[in-house]
PDB file of C-alpha atoms in Angstrom:
ATOM      1  CA  MET A 178     -24.127  11.270  69.222  1.00 54.00           C
ATOM      2  CA  ASP A 179     -21.569   9.955  66.760  1.00 59.00           C
ATOM      3  CA  THR A 180     -18.376  11.774  66.033  1.00 58.00           C
ATOM      4  CA  ALA A 181     -16.213  11.296  63.061  1.00 55.00           C
ATOM      5  CA  SER A 182     -12.568  11.999  63.011  1.00 54.00           C
ATOM      6  CA  PHE A 183     -11.105  14.073  60.231  1.00 52.00           C
ATOM      7  CA  GLY A 184      -8.620  11.291  59.503  1.00 53.00           C
ATOM      8  CA  ALA A 185     -11.376   8.798  58.713  1.00 51.00           C
ATOM      9  CA  ILE A 186     -13.164  11.234  56.400  1.00 51.00           C
ATOM     10  CA  ARG A 187      -9.957  12.141  54.619  1.00 51.00           C
ATOM     11  CA  ALA A 188      -9.044   8.456  54.190  1.00 50.00           C
ATOM     12  CA  ARG A 189     -12.415   7.677  52.633  1.00 52.00           C
ATOM     13  CA  GLY A 190     -12.162  10.661  50.265  1.00 51.00           C
ATOM     14  CA  GLY A 191      -8.577   9.748  49.404  1.00 54.00           C
ATOM     15  CA  ARG A 192      -9.608   6.236  48.470  1.00 60.00           C
ATOM     16  CA  ASN A 193     -12.253   7.537  46.036  1.00 65.00           C
ATOM     17  CA  THR A 194      -9.714   9.890  44.513  1.00 69.00           C
ATOM     18  CA  ARG A 195      -7.300   7.002  44.103  1.00 68.00           C
ATOM     19  CA  HIS A 196      -9.962   4.891  42.361  1.00 71.00           C
ATOM     20  CA  ARG A 197     -10.794   7.759  40.005  1.00 78.00           C
ATOM     21  CA  GLY A 198      -7.079   8.221  39.280  1.00 75.00           C
ATOM     22  CA  ARG A 199      -6.693   4.520  38.526  1.00 77.00           C
ATOM     23  CA  ALA A 200      -9.735   4.540  36.246  1.00 80.00           C
ATOM     24  CA  LEU A 201      -8.353   7.601  34.462  1.00 84.00           C
ATOM     25  CA  ASN A 202      -5.003   5.825  33.988  1.00 82.00           C
ATOM     26  CA  VAL A 203      -6.775   2.815  32.487  1.00 83.00           C
ATOM     27  CA  LEU A 204      -8.832   5.010  30.120  1.00 87.00           C
ATOM     28  CA  ILE A 205      -5.793   7.025  29.013  1.00 87.00           C
ATOM     29  CA  GLY A 206      -3.804   3.808  28.575  1.00 86.00           C
ATOM     30  CA  MET A 207      -6.561   2.247  26.466  1.00 88.00           C
ATOM     31  CA  ALA A 208      -6.844   5.342  24.263  1.00 88.00           C
ATOM     32  CA  LEU A 209      -3.063   5.505  23.807  1.00 89.00           C
ATOM     33  CA  ALA A 210      -2.885   1.789  22.993  1.00 87.00           C
ATOM     34  CA  ILE A 211      -5.697   2.057  20.414  1.00 90.00           C
ATOM     35  CA  VAL A 212      -4.179   5.105  18.700  1.00 90.00           C
ATOM     36  CA  SER A 213      -0.743   3.468  18.715  1.00 87.00           C
ATOM     37  CA  PHE A 214      -2.148   0.259  17.266  1.00 88.00           C
ATOM     38  CA  ALA A 215      -3.751   2.265  14.443  1.00 89.00           C
ATOM     39  CA  LEU A 216      -0.392   3.953  13.831  1.00 85.00           C
ATOM     40  CA  LEU A 217       1.368   0.559  13.714  1.00 85.00           C
ATOM     41  CA  ALA A 218      -1.278  -0.794  11.348  1.00 86.00           C
ATOM     42  CA  SER A 219      -0.664   2.118   8.959  1.00 82.00           C
ATOM     43  CA  VAL A 220       3.011   1.189   8.473  1.00 82.00           C
ATOM     44  CA  PRO A 221       3.340   0.054   4.830  1.00 84.00           C
ATOM     45  CA  SER A 222       4.832  -3.346   5.654  1.00 84.00           C
ATOM     46  CA  ARG A 223       3.648  -4.941   2.400  1.00 87.00           C
ATOM     47  CA  GLN A 224       5.472  -2.259   0.386  1.00 83.00           C
ATOM     48  CA  ALA A 225       8.628  -2.772   2.456  1.00 84.00           C
ATOM     49  CA  ALA A 226       8.495  -6.531   1.814  1.00 85.00           C
ATOM     50  CA  THR A 227       7.966  -5.992  -1.923  1.00 83.00           C
ATOM     51  CA  HIS A 228      10.870  -3.517  -1.980  1.00 84.00           C
ATOM     52  CA  MET A 229      13.183  -6.079  -0.361  1.00 85.00           C
ATOM     53  CA  GLU A 230      11.987  -8.798  -2.737  1.00 89.00           C
ATOM     54  CA  ALA A 231      12.271  -6.594  -5.856  1.00 87.00           C
ATOM     55  CA  ARG A 232      15.936  -5.847  -5.186  1.00 87.00           C
ATOM     56  CA  ALA A 233      16.773  -9.321  -6.526  1.00 90.00           C
ATOM     57  CA  TRP A 234      14.422  -9.200  -9.523  1.00 94.00           C
ATOM     58  CA  PRO A 235      15.812  -8.953 -13.068  1.00 94.00           C
ATOM     59  CA  THR A 236      15.297  -5.766 -15.060  1.00 93.00           C
ATOM     60  CA  ALA A 237      14.261  -5.173 -18.648  1.00 94.00           C
ATOM     61  CA  GLU A 238      14.171  -2.018 -20.732  1.00 95.00           C
ATOM     62  CA  ALA A 239      10.617  -0.661 -20.832  1.00 95.00           C
ATOM     63  CA  THR A 240       9.063   1.701 -23.344  1.00 95.00           C
ATOM     64  CA  ILE A 241       6.514   4.115 -21.896  1.00 95.00           C
ATOM     65  CA  VAL A 242       3.222   3.952 -23.794  1.00 95.00           C
ATOM     66  CA  SER A 243       1.329   6.471 -21.652  1.00 94.00           C
ATOM     67  CA  ALA A 244       1.642   8.302 -18.337  1.00 94.00           C
ATOM     68  CA  THR A 245      -1.052  10.362 -16.661  1.00 94.00           C
ATOM     69  CA  LEU A 246      -1.123  12.079 -13.286  1.00 93.00           C
ATOM     70  CA  PHE A 247      -4.545  13.090 -12.036  1.00 93.00           C
ATOM     71  CA  GLU A 248      -6.284  14.016  -8.823  1.00 91.00           C
ATOM     72  CA  ASP A 249      -8.922  11.584  -7.597  1.00 89.00           C
ATOM     73  CA  ARG A 250     -11.598  12.658  -5.111  1.00 87.00           C
ATOM     74  CA  LEU A 251     -12.706   9.875  -2.793  1.00 83.00           C
ATOM     75  CA  PRO A 252     -15.598  10.002  -0.317  1.00 83.00           C
ATOM     76  CA  ARG A 253     -14.317   9.802   3.235  1.00 80.00           C
ATOM     77  CA  GLY A 254     -16.566  10.393   6.204  1.00 79.00           C
ATOM     78  CA  GLU A 255     -18.953  13.228   5.417  1.00 83.00           C
ATOM     79  CA  GLY A 256     -16.666  14.872   2.853  1.00 84.00           C
ATOM     80  CA  PHE A 257     -14.150  14.091   0.170  1.00 86.00           C
ATOM     81  CA  VAL A 258     -10.391  13.498   0.201  1.00 87.00           C
ATOM     82  CA  SER A 259      -8.133  14.192  -2.783  1.00 90.00           C
ATOM     83  CA  GLU A 260      -5.337  11.861  -3.857  1.00 92.00           C
ATOM     84  CA  LEU A 261      -2.813  11.993  -6.671  1.00 91.00           C
ATOM     85  CA  VAL A 262      -2.956   8.935  -8.895  1.00 93.00           C
ATOM     86  CA  LEU A 263      -0.263   7.966 -11.398  1.00 94.00           C
ATOM     87  CA  SER A 264      -1.618   5.890 -14.253  1.00 94.00           C
ATOM     88  CA  VAL A 265       1.002   4.408 -16.551  1.00 96.00           C
ATOM     89  CA  ALA A 266       1.282   1.807 -19.292  1.00 95.00           C
ATOM     90  CA  TYR A 267       4.604   0.437 -20.513  1.00 96.00           C
ATOM     91  CA  GLU A 268       5.901  -2.474 -22.530  1.00 96.00           C
ATOM     92  CA  PHE A 269       8.929  -4.649 -21.872  1.00 95.00           C
ATOM     93  CA  GLU A 270      10.242  -8.054 -22.825  1.00 95.00           C
ATOM     94  CA  ALA A 271      10.542 -10.863 -20.259  1.00 91.00           C
ATOM     95  CA  ASP A 272      11.260 -14.522 -21.002  1.00 86.00           C
ATOM     96  CA  GLY A 273      11.111 -13.798 -24.723  1.00 89.00           C
ATOM     97  CA  GLU A 274       7.533 -12.471 -24.515  1.00 92.00           C
ATOM     98  CA  ARG A 275       6.262  -8.921 -24.862  1.00 94.00           C
ATOM     99  CA  ARG A 276       4.601  -7.806 -21.609  1.00 94.00           C
ATOM    100  CA  THR A 277       2.562  -4.787 -20.599  1.00 94.00           C
ATOM    101  CA  GLY A 278       2.940  -3.247 -17.151  1.00 94.00           C
ATOM    102  CA  HIS A 279       0.715  -0.773 -15.332  1.00 94.00           C
ATOM    103  CA  SER A 280       2.419  -0.219 -11.955  1.00 93.00           C
ATOM    104  CA  ALA A 281       4.906   2.615 -11.878  1.00 93.00           C
ATOM    105  CA  SER A 282       5.970   2.244  -8.240  1.00 92.00           C
ATOM    106  CA  LEU A 283       5.120   0.380  -5.065  1.00 89.00           C
ATOM    107  CA  SER A 284       2.431   3.004  -4.446  1.00 87.00           C
ATOM    108  CA  ASP A 285       0.889   4.905  -7.353  1.00 89.00           C
ATOM    109  CA  ARG A 286      -1.383   6.895  -5.014  1.00 89.00           C
ATOM    110  CA  ALA A 287      -0.305   9.720  -2.724  1.00 87.00           C
ATOM    111  CA  GLU A 288      -1.368  12.945  -1.072  1.00 87.00           C
ATOM    112  CA  PRO A 289      -1.835  15.917  -3.446  1.00 87.00           C
ATOM    113  CA  GLY A 290       1.485  17.507  -2.451  1.00 83.00           C
ATOM    114  CA  ASP A 291       3.593  14.373  -2.910  1.00 86.00           C
ATOM    115  CA  ARG A 292       6.834  15.232  -4.683  1.00 90.00           C
ATOM    116  CA  ARG A 293       7.965  11.643  -5.283  1.00 90.00           C
ATOM    117  CA  LEU A 294       4.968  10.817  -7.445  1.00 91.00           C
ATOM    118  CA  ARG A 295       5.231  14.096  -9.374  1.00 93.00           C
ATOM    119  CA  ARG A 296       8.968  13.531 -10.070  1.00 94.00           C
ATOM    120  CA  LEU A 297       8.288  10.000 -11.262  1.00 94.00           C
ATOM    121  CA  TYR A 298       5.502  11.256 -13.538  1.00 94.00           C
ATOM    122  CA  HIS A 299       7.776  13.913 -15.090  1.00 95.00           C
ATOM    123  CA  ARG A 300      10.536  11.342 -15.587  1.00 95.00           C
ATOM    124  CA  LEU A 301       8.145   8.968 -17.350  1.00 95.00           C
ATOM    125  CA  VAL A 302       6.677  11.708 -19.567  1.00 95.00           C
ATOM    126  CA  PHE A 303      10.208  12.782 -20.524  1.00 95.00           C
ATOM    127  CA  ALA A 304      11.089   9.179 -21.411  1.00 95.00           C
ATOM    128  CA  SER A 305       7.899   8.857 -23.447  1.00 94.00           C
ATOM    129  CA  VAL A 306       8.464  12.102 -25.379  1.00 94.00           C
ATOM    130  CA  THR A 307      12.154  11.444 -26.095  1.00 94.00           C
ATOM    131  CA  GLY A 308      11.672   7.736 -26.840  1.00 92.00           C
ATOM    132  CA  ARG A 309      14.056   6.658 -24.089  1.00 95.00           C
ATOM    133  CA  THR A 310      13.591   3.463 -22.162  1.00 95.00           C
ATOM    134  CA  VAL A 311      13.433   3.037 -18.410  1.00 95.00           C
ATOM    135  CA  PRO A 312      14.303  -0.081 -16.410  1.00 95.00           C
ATOM    136  CA  ALA A 313      11.373  -2.256 -15.358  1.00 94.00           C
ATOM    137  CA  HIS A 314      11.911  -4.601 -12.419  1.00 95.00           C
ATOM    138  CA  TYR A 315       9.801  -7.709 -12.883  1.00 94.00           C
ATOM    139  CA  ASP A 316       9.094 -10.789 -10.799  1.00 94.00           C
ATOM    140  CA  PRO A 317      10.749 -13.779 -12.540  1.00 93.00           C
ATOM    141  CA  ASP A 318       7.993 -16.094 -11.235  1.00 92.00           C
ATOM    142  CA  ASN A 319       5.232 -13.749 -12.425  1.00 92.00           C
ATOM    143  CA  PRO A 320       6.571 -11.331 -15.095  1.00 91.00           C
ATOM    144  CA  ASP A 321       3.237  -9.484 -15.214  1.00 90.00           C
ATOM    145  CA  ARG A 322       4.132  -8.116 -11.779  1.00 92.00           C
ATOM    146  CA  ALA A 323       6.522  -5.287 -12.611  1.00 94.00           C
ATOM    147  CA  TYR A 324       7.505  -1.852 -11.292  1.00 94.00           C
ATOM    148  CA  LEU A 325       9.452   0.995 -12.866  1.00 93.00           C
ATOM    149  CA  GLU A 326      10.576   2.286  -9.477  1.00 91.00           C
ATOM    150  CA  THR A 327      11.052   0.090  -6.422  1.00 87.00           C
ATOM    151  CA  SER A 328      12.319   2.643  -3.903  1.00 84.00           C
ATOM    152  CA  PHE A 329      10.825   2.739  -0.438  1.00 79.00           C
ATOM    153  CA  ALA A 330      10.805   5.552   2.157  1.00 79.00           C
ATOM    154  CA  TRP A 331      12.334   3.759   5.131  1.00 79.00           C
ATOM    155  CA  ARG A 332      12.687   6.694   7.541  1.00 88.00           C
ATOM    156  CA  PRO A 333       8.991   7.607   7.815  1.00 82.00           C
ATOM    157  CA  ALA A 334       8.007   3.927   8.062  1.00 81.00           C
ATOM    158  CA  ILE A 335      10.547   3.216  10.815  1.00 86.00           C
ATOM    159  CA  LEU A 336       9.597   6.392  12.690  1.00 89.00           C
ATOM    160  CA  LYS A 337       5.902   5.545  12.458  1.00 88.00           C
ATOM    161  CA  GLY A 338       6.599   1.972  13.609  1.00 89.00           C
ATOM    162  CA  LEU A 339       8.738   3.063  16.556  1.00 89.00           C
ATOM    163  CA  LEU A 340       6.217   5.685  17.679  1.00 91.00           C
ATOM    164  CA  GLY A 341       3.443   3.120  17.442  1.00 89.00           C
ATOM    165  CA  LEU A 342       5.424   0.531  19.383  1.00 90.00           C
ATOM    166  CA  VAL A 343       6.469   2.960  22.135  1.00 90.00           C
ATOM    167  CA  GLY A 344       2.913   4.292  22.403  1.00 90.00           C
ATOM    168  CA  MET A 345       1.518   0.765  22.573  1.00 89.00           C
ATOM    169  CA  ILE A 346       3.924  -0.196  25.381  1.00 88.00           C
ATOM    170  CA  ALA A 347       3.208   3.047  27.275  1.00 88.00           C
ATOM    171  CA  GLY A 348      -0.544   2.493  26.929  1.00 87.00           C
ATOM    172  CA  LEU A 349      -0.293  -1.086  28.182  1.00 87.00           C
ATOM    173  CA  LEU A 350       1.853   0.030  31.130  1.00 87.00           C
ATOM    174  CA  LEU A 351      -0.672   2.752  32.007  1.00 84.00           C
ATOM    175  CA  MET A 352      -3.439   0.147  31.956  1.00 83.00           C
ATOM    176  CA  ALA A 353      -1.458  -2.451  33.906  1.00 81.00           C
ATOM    177  CA  ALA A 354      -0.201  -0.190  36.715  1.00 75.00           C
ATOM    178  CA  PRO A 355      -3.610   0.322  38.397  1.00 69.00           C
ATOM    179  CA  LEU A 356      -4.433  -3.351  37.998  1.00 67.00           C
ATOM    180  CA  ARG A 357      -1.248  -4.319  39.828  1.00 65.00           C
ATOM    181  CA  LEU A 358      -2.124  -1.929  42.639  1.00 58.00           C
ATOM    182  CA  LEU A 359      -5.566  -3.526  43.115  1.00 58.00           C
ATOM    183  CA  GLY A 360      -3.973  -6.672  44.459  1.00 57.00           C
ATOM    184  CA  ARG A 361      -1.976  -4.774  47.097  1.00 59.00           C
ATOM    185  CA  PRO A 362      -3.466  -4.106  50.526  1.00 59.00           C
ATOM    186  CA  ALA A 363      -4.593  -0.517  51.171  1.00 55.00           C
ATOM    187  CA  PRO A 364      -2.269   1.668  53.254  1.00 58.00           C
ATOM    188  CA  LEU A 365      -3.234   2.070  56.910  1.00 55.00           C
ATOM    189  CA  LEU A 366      -3.368   5.862  56.814  1.00 53.00           C
TER     190      LEU A 366
END
C-alpha cells in the first residue's frame, strides 16, 4: 500500500497554482501592452509635428469665402459614429499669387461636442459676414498647404502618450516576470 504525505500533495498543487498564476500574469501583461500600444498609436504625432513646423511659416491675410459646420455620420462596426466636420474655403496671397485654402486647422474633424471646432467656425463666420480677414499660415515651400489656426492641444496628447508608455512598460514587465522565474530552480518545499 502506498502512502502519500500531505507535503507532497500540497507541493504538487502549489506548483500548478504557480503555473496558472504565471500564465495569468502573461495574459494580463499582453492585454495591457496591446491596449497601451493602441493608446500610443492614437497620439496625434503628425499634428504635433505640423504645429511645430507651422510656427515658423509666414502668414498672409485671408478672406473667408465660405464656412460650414456639419455633422457627418460614418459607419463604424455595426452602427454609426457622428463627427463634426468644418468645411472652409478662403483666399490669400502668397508669393504674388492668389491661392485658395481649404484647411481651417490641423484637424477639421472632431467629436460632436467639440468646443474648439465650434469656436473656430463661429470666428470664421463672423469674419466672413463682417468682411474681416484672418491670418493664414502657409508653407513657404508649398503655399497650397495652409491653415487658419495652427494650435495644438499638448496636454491631452502628452497625457495619452505617458499613459500609453507606462502601460506598455507595465505590460512588458508583467509578461517578463514569469519568464524570468522559469529559469530559476523550484523551491525545495
